[in-house]
Coordinates of N, CA and C in Angstrom, one line a residue:
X1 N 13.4 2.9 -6.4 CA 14.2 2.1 -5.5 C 14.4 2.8 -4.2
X2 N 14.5 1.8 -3.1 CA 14.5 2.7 -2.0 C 14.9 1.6 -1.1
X3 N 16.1 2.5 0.0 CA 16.8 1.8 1.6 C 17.0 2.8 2.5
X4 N 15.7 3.1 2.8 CA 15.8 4.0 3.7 C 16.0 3.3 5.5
X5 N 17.5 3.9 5.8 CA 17.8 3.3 7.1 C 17.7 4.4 8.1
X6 N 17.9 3.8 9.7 CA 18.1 4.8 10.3 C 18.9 4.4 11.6
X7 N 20.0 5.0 11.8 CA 21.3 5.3 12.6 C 21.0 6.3 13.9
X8 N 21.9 5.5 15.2 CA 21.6 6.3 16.3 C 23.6 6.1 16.8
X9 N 24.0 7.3 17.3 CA 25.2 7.2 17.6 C 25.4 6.9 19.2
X10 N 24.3 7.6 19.6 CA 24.0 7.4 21.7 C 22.6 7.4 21.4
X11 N 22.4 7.6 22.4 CA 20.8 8.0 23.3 C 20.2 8.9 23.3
X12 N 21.0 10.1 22.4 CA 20.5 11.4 22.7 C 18.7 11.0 21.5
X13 N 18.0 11.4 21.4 CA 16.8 11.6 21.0 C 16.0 10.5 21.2
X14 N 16.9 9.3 21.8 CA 16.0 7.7 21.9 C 15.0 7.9 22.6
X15 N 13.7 7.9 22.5 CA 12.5 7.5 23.7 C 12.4 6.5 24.8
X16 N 12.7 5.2 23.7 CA 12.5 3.8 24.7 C 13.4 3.2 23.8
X17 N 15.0 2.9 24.5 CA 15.8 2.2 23.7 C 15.6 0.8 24.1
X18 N 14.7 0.0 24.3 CA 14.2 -1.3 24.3 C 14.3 -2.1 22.5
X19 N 14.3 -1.6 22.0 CA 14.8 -2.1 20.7 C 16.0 -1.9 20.1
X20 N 16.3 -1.0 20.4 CA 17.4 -0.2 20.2 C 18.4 -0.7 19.4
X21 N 18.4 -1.9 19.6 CA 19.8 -2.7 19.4 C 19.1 -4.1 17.8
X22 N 18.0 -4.0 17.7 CA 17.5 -4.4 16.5 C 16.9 -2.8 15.3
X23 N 16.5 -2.2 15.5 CA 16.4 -0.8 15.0 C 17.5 -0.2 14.5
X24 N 18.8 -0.1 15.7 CA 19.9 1.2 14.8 C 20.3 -0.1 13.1
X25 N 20.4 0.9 12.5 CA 21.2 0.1 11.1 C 19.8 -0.6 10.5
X26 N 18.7 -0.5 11.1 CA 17.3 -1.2 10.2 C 16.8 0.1 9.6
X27 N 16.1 -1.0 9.2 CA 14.7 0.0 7.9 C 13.8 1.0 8.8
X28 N 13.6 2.1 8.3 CA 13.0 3.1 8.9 C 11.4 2.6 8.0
X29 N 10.3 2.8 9.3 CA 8.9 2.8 9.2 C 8.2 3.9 9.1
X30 N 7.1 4.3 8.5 CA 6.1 4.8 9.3 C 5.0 4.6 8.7
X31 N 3.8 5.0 9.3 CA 2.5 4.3 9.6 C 2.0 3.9 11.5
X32 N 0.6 4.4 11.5 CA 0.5 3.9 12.6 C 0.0 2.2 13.1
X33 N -0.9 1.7 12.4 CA -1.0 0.2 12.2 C -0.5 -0.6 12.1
X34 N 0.3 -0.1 10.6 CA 0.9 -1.6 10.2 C 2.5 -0.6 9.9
X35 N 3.7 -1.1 9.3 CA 4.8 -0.7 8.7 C 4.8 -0.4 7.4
X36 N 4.9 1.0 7.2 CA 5.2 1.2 5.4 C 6.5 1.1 5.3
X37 N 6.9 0.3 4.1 CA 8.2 0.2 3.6 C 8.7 -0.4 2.4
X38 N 8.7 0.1 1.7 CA 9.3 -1.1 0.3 C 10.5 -0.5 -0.8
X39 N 10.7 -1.4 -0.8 CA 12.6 -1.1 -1.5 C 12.3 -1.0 -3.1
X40 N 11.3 -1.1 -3.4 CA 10.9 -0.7 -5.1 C 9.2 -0.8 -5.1
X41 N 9.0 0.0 -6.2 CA 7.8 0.1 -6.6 C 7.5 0.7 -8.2
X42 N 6.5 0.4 -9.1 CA 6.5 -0.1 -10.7 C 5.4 0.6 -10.9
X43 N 5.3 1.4 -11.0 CA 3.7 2.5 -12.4 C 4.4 2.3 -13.9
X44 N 3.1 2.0 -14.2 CA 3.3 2.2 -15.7 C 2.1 2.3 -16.1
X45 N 2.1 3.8 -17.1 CA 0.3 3.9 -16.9 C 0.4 4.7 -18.9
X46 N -0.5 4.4 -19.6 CA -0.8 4.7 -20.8 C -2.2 4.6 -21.4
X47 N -2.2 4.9 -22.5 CA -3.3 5.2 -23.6 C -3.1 5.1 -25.0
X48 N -3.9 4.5 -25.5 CA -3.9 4.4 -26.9 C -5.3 4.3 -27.5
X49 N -5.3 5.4 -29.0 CA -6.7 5.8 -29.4 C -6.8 4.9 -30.4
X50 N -8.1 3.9 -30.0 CA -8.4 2.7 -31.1 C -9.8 3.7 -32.3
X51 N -9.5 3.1 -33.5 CA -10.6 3.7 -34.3 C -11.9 4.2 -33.6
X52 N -12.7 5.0 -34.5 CA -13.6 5.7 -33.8 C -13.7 6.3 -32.5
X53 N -12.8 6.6 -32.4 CA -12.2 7.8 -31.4 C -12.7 7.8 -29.8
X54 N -12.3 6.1 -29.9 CA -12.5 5.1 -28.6 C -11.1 5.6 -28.1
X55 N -10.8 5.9 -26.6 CA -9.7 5.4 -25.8 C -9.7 4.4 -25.0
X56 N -8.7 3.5 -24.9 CA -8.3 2.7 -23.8 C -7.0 2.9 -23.2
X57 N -7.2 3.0 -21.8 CA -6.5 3.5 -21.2 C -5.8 2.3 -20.0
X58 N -4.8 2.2 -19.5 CA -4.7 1.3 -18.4 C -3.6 1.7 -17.6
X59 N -3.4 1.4 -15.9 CA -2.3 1.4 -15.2 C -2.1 0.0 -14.7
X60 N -0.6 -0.1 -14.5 CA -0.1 -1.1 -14.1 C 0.8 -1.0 -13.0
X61 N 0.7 -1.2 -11.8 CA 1.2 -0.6 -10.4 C 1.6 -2.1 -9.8
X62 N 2.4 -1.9 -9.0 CA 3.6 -3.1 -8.4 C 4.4 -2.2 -7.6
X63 N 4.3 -3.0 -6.1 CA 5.8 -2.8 -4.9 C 5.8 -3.8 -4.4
X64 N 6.7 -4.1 -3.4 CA 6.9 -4.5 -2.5 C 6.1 -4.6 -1.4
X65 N 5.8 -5.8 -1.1 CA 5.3 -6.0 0.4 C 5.6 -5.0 1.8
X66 N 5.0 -4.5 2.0 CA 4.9 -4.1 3.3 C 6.2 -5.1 4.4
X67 N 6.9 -4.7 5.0 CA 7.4 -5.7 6.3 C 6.2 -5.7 7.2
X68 N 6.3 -6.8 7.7 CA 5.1 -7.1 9.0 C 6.3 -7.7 10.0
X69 N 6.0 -6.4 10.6 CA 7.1 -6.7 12.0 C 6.3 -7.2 12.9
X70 N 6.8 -8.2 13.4 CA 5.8 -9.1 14.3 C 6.2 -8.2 15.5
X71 N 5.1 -8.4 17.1 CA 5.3 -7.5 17.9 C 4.7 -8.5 19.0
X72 N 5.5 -8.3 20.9 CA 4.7 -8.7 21.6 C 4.7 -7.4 22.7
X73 N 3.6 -6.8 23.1 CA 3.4 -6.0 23.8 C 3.6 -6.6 25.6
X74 N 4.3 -5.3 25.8 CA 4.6 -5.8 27.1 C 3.0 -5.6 28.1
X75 N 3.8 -5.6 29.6 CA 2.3 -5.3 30.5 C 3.3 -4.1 30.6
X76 N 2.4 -3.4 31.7 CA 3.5 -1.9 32.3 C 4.2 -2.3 32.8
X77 N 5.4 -1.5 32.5 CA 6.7 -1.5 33.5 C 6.8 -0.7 34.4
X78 N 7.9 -1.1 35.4 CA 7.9 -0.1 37.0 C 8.2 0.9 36.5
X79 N 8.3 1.5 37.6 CA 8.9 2.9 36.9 C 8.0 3.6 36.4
X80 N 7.0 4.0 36.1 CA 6.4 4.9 35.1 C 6.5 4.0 33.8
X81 N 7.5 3.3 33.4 CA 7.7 2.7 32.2 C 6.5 2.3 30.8
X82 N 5.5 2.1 31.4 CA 4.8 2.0 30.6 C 4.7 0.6 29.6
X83 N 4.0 0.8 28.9 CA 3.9 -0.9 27.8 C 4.6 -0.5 26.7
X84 N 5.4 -1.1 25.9 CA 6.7 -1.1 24.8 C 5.8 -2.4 24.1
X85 N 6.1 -2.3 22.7 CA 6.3 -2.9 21.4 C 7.3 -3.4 21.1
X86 N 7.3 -4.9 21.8 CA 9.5 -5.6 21.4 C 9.0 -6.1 20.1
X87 N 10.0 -5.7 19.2 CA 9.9 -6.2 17.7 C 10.7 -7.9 18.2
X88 N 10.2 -8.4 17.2 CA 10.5 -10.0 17.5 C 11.8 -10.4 16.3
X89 N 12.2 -9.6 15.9 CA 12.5 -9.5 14.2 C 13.0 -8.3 14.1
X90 N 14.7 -8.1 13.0 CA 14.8 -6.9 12.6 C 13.1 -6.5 11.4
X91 N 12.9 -5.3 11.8 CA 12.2 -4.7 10.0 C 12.5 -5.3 9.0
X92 N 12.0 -6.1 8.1 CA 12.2 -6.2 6.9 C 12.5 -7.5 7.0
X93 N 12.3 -8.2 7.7 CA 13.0 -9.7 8.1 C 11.8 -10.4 7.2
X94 N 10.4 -10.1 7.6 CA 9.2 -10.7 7.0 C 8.5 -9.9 6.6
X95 N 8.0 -10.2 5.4 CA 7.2 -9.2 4.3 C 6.1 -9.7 3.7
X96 N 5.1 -8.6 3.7 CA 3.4 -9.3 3.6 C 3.7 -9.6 1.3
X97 N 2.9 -10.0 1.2 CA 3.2 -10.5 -0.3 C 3.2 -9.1 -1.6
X98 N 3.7 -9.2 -2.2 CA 3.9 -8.2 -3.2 C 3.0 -7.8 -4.0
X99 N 2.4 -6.8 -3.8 CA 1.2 -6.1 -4.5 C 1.1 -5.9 -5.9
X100 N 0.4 -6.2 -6.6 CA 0.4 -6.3 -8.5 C -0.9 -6.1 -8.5
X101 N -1.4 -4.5 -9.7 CA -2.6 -4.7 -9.7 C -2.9 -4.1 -11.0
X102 N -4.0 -4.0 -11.3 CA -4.2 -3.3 -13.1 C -5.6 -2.7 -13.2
X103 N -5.7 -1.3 -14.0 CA -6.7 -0.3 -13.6 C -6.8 -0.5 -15.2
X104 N -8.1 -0.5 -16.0 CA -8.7 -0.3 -17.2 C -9.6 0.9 -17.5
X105 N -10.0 1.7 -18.6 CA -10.2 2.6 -18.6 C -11.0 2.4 -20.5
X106 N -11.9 2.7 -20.4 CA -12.9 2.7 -22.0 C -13.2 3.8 -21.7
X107 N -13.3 4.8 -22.7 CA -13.6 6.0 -23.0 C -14.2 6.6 -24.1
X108 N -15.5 6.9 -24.6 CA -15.5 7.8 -25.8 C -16.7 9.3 -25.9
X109 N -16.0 9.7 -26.9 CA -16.2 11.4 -26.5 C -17.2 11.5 -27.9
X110 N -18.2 12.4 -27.5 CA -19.5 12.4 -28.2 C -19.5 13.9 -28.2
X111 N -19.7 14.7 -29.6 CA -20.0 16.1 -29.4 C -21.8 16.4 -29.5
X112 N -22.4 17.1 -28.6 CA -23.3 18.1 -29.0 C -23.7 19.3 -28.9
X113 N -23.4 20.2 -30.0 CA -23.7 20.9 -30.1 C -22.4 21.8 -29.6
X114 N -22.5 22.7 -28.5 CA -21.5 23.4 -27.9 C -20.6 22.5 -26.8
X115 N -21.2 21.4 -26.2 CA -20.9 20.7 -25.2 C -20.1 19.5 -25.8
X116 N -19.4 18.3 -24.7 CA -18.9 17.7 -25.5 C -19.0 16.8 -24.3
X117 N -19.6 15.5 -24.5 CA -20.3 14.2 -23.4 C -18.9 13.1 -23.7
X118 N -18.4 12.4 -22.6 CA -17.4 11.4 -22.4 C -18.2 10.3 -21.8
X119 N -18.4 8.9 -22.5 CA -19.2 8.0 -21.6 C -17.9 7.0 -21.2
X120 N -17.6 6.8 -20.0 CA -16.8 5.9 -19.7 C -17.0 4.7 -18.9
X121 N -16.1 3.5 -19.0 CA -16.3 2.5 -17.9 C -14.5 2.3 -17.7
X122 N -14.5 2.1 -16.2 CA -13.3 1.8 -15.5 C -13.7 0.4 -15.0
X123 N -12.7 -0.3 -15.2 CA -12.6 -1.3 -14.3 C -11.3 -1.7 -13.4
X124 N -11.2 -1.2 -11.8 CA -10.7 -1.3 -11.2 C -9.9 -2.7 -10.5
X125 N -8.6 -2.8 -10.5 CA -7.8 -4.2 -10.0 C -8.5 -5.2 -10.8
X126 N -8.4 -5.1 -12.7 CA -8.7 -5.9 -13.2 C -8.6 -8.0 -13.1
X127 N -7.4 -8.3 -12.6 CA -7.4 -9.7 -12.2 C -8.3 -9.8 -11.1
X128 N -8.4 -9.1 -10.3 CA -9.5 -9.7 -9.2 C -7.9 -10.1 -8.2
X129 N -7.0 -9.9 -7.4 CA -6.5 -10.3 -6.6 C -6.8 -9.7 -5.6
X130 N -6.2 -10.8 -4.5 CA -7.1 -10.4 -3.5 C -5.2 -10.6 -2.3
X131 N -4.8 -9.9 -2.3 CA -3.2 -9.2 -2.1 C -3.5 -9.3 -0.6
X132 N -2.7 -10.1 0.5 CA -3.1 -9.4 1.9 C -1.9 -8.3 1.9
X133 N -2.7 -6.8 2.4 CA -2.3 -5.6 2.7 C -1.7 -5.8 4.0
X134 N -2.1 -6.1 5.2 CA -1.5 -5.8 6.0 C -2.9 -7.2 7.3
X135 N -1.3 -7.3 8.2 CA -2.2 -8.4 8.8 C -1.4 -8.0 10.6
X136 N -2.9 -8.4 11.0 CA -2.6 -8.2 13.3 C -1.0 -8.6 13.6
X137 N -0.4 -7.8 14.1 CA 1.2 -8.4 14.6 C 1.7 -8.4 15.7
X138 N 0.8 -8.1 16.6 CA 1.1 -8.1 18.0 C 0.8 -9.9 18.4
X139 N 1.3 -10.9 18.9 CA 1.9 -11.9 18.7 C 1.2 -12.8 20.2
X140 N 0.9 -11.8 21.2 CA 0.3 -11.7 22.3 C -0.9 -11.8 22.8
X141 N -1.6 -11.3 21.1 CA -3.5 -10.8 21.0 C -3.8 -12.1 21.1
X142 N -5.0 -12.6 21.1 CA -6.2 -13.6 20.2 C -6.1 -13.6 18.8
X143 N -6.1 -12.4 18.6 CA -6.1 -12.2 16.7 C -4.9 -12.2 16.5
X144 N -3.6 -12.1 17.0 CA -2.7 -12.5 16.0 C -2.6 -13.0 14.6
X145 N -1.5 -12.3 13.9 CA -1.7 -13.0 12.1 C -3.0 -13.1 11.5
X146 N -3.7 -12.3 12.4 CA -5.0 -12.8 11.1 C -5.4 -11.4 10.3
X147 N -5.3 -11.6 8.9 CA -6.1 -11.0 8.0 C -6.2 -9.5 8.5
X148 N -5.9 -8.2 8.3 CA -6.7 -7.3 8.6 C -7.1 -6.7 7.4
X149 N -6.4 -6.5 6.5 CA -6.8 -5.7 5.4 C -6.6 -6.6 3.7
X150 N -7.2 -6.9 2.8 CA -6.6 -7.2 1.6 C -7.2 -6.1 0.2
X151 N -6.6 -5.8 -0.8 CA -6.8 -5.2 -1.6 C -8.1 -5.2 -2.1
X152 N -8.9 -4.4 -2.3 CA -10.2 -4.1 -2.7 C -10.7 -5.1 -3.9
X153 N -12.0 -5.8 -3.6 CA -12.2 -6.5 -5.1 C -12.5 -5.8 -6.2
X154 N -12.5 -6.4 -7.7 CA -12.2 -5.6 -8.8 C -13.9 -4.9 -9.1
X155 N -13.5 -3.8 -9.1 CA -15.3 -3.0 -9.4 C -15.4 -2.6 -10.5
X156 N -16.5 -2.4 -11.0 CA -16.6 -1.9 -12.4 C -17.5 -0.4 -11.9
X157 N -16.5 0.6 -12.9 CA -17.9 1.8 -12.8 C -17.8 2.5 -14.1
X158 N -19.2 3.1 -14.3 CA -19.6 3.5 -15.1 C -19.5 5.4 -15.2
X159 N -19.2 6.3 -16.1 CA -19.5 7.6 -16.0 C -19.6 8.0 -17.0
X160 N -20.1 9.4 -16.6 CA -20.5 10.6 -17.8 C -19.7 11.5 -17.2
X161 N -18.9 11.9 -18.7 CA -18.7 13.4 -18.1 C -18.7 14.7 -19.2
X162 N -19.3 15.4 -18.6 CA -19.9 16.9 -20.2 C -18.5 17.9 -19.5
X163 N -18.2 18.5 -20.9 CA -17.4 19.4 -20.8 C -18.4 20.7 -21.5
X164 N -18.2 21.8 -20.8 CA -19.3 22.8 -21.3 C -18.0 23.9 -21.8

């Protein structure tokens, strides 16, 4: 579990207090793209040895949505000022959908001789969901809200592995 905030008393270390006033007392980010943040997150990862000295193994991982702080970029400002990112929204106001995913794991162990061979198959983000990770938030672009990233589809792989 997690509320990680962050507090400003003045101006002393502010950059560009143009937010200033939606930020002090909000959720602290980081990441350069998109906002990492989430107030819980769920592993639960095991193994159990079925006859003939098969393992199956699996994880089961869950958080929280990412916040997707929407954003409209300025043009330059006088002054030297430069272009700013006005959050439209405190942090945390809007949140991309809550990630759930499941890792599978077949395993069995073969001796020969001095060596000892593991043939395995994994199957990665077993349901197949397709989770949006993280989507455009600058609110000003052409691409706005669309799509940038969603969770990998579910792969299957195969391996060997010798222990000498």
């Amino acid at each position: 579990l997690n509320d990680h905030r962050e507090y400003w008393n003045g101006e002393e270390g502010i950059y560009d207090p143009t937010d200033i006033d939606i930020r002090n007392g909000g959720l602290v980010s980081f990441g350069g793209s998109g906002f990492v943040n989430s107030k819980w997150l769920f592993k639960l990862d095991g193994m159990y040895q079925l006859p003939y000295g098969i393992n199956l193994a699996g994880k089961f991982n869950g958080r929280q949505g990412y916040f997707w702080g929407q954003t409209y970029r300025t043009d330059s400002r006088s002054g030297n000022g430069g272009r700013t990112e006005l959050l439209l929204e405190p942090l945390g106001e809007t949140r991309l959908p809550n990630l759930w995913y499941m890792d599978l794991r077949v395993e069995k162990a073969f001796d020969f001789g001095r060596t000892r061979w593991s043939a395995m198959m994994d199957v990665f983000n077993l349901t197949n969901s397709a989770t949006i990770l993280s989507r455009h938030r600058r609110q000003n672009l052409s691409n706005a809200n669309q799509i940038n990233d969603i969770l990998s589809a579910r792969i299957l792989r195969f391996g060997v592995r010798v222990y000498f």
